[in-house]
Coordinates of C-alpha atoms in Angstrom, one line a residue:
S1 CA -99.6 11.7 -98.4
C2 CA -100.5 12.7 -94.8
A3 CA -100.0 15.9 -92.8
M4 CA -100.5 16.4 -89.0
L5 CA -101.1 19.9 -87.8
S6 CA -100.3 21.1 -84.2
S7 CA -104.1 21.6 -83.7
G8 CA -104.6 17.8 -83.8
H9 CA -106.0 17.9 -87.3
A10 CA -104.7 15.3 -89.8
F11 CA -105.2 15.3 -93.5
S12 CA -104.5 12.6 -96.1
L13 CA -104.7 12.9 -99.9
K14 CA -105.3 9.9 -102.2
R15 CA -105.5 9.7 -105.9
R16 CA -108.6 7.8 -107.1
G17 CA -108.0 7.3 -110.8
N18 CA -106.8 9.8 -113.3
D19 CA -109.3 12.5 -112.5
T20 CA -110.2 12.3 -108.8
I21 CA -108.5 13.2 -105.6
E22 CA -109.9 12.3 -102.2
E23 CA -109.0 14.3 -99.1
T24 CA -109.8 12.8 -95.7
A25 CA -109.7 14.9 -92.5
K26 CA -109.5 13.7 -89.0
R27 CA -109.4 15.5 -85.7
D28 CA -107.9 13.9 -82.6
G29 CA -107.9 10.5 -84.5
K30 CA -111.7 10.7 -85.2
G31 CA -113.2 10.8 -88.7
G32 CA -114.2 14.3 -89.7
G33 CA -114.9 14.4 -93.4
V34 CA -114.1 13.4 -96.9
N35 CA -113.7 15.8 -99.8
R36 CA -113.8 14.2 -103.2
M37 CA -112.8 16.4 -106.2
T38 CA -113.3 15.1 -109.8
V39 CA -112.1 17.0 -112.8
S40 CA -114.4 17.0 -115.8
K41 CA -113.4 15.3 -119.1
D42 CA -113.0 18.7 -120.8
S43 CA -111.0 20.1 -117.8
K44 CA -113.4 23.1 -117.5
S45 CA -114.9 22.2 -114.1
I46 CA -114.3 20.3 -110.9
E47 CA -117.2 18.5 -109.2
V48 CA -116.8 18.5 -105.4
E49 CA -118.6 16.3 -102.9
Y50 CA -118.0 16.8 -99.2
T51 CA -119.2 14.2 -96.7
D52 CA -119.3 15.3 -93.1
K53 CA -119.1 12.1 -91.1
Q54 CA -119.6 13.8 -87.7
H55 CA -122.9 15.4 -88.7
D56 CA -124.0 12.8 -91.3
T57 CA -124.4 15.5 -94.1
K58 CA -123.3 15.7 -97.7
T59 CA -122.6 18.9 -99.8
T60 CA -121.9 19.0 -103.5
F61 CA -121.0 21.9 -105.7
T62 CA -119.2 22.5 -109.0
M63 CA -116.2 24.9 -109.6
E64 CA -116.0 26.2 -113.1
K65 CA -112.9 27.6 -114.9
Q66 CA -113.1 31.3 -115.5
S67 CA -111.7 32.7 -118.7

């Protein structure tokens, strides 16, 4: 799916397999970044990898389920 905001930002979401969602962000038609979120096999965490295409950087972190 894709959404366009009045600020010129556009977001698209794509399913990449059973456990991964990829979010792509663009601003004024130019590539901004890609956020890839993968759920662990035990469903207790989500591994996130953000690639900033404008600044050529990559950030990764893990979100863990709280009980």
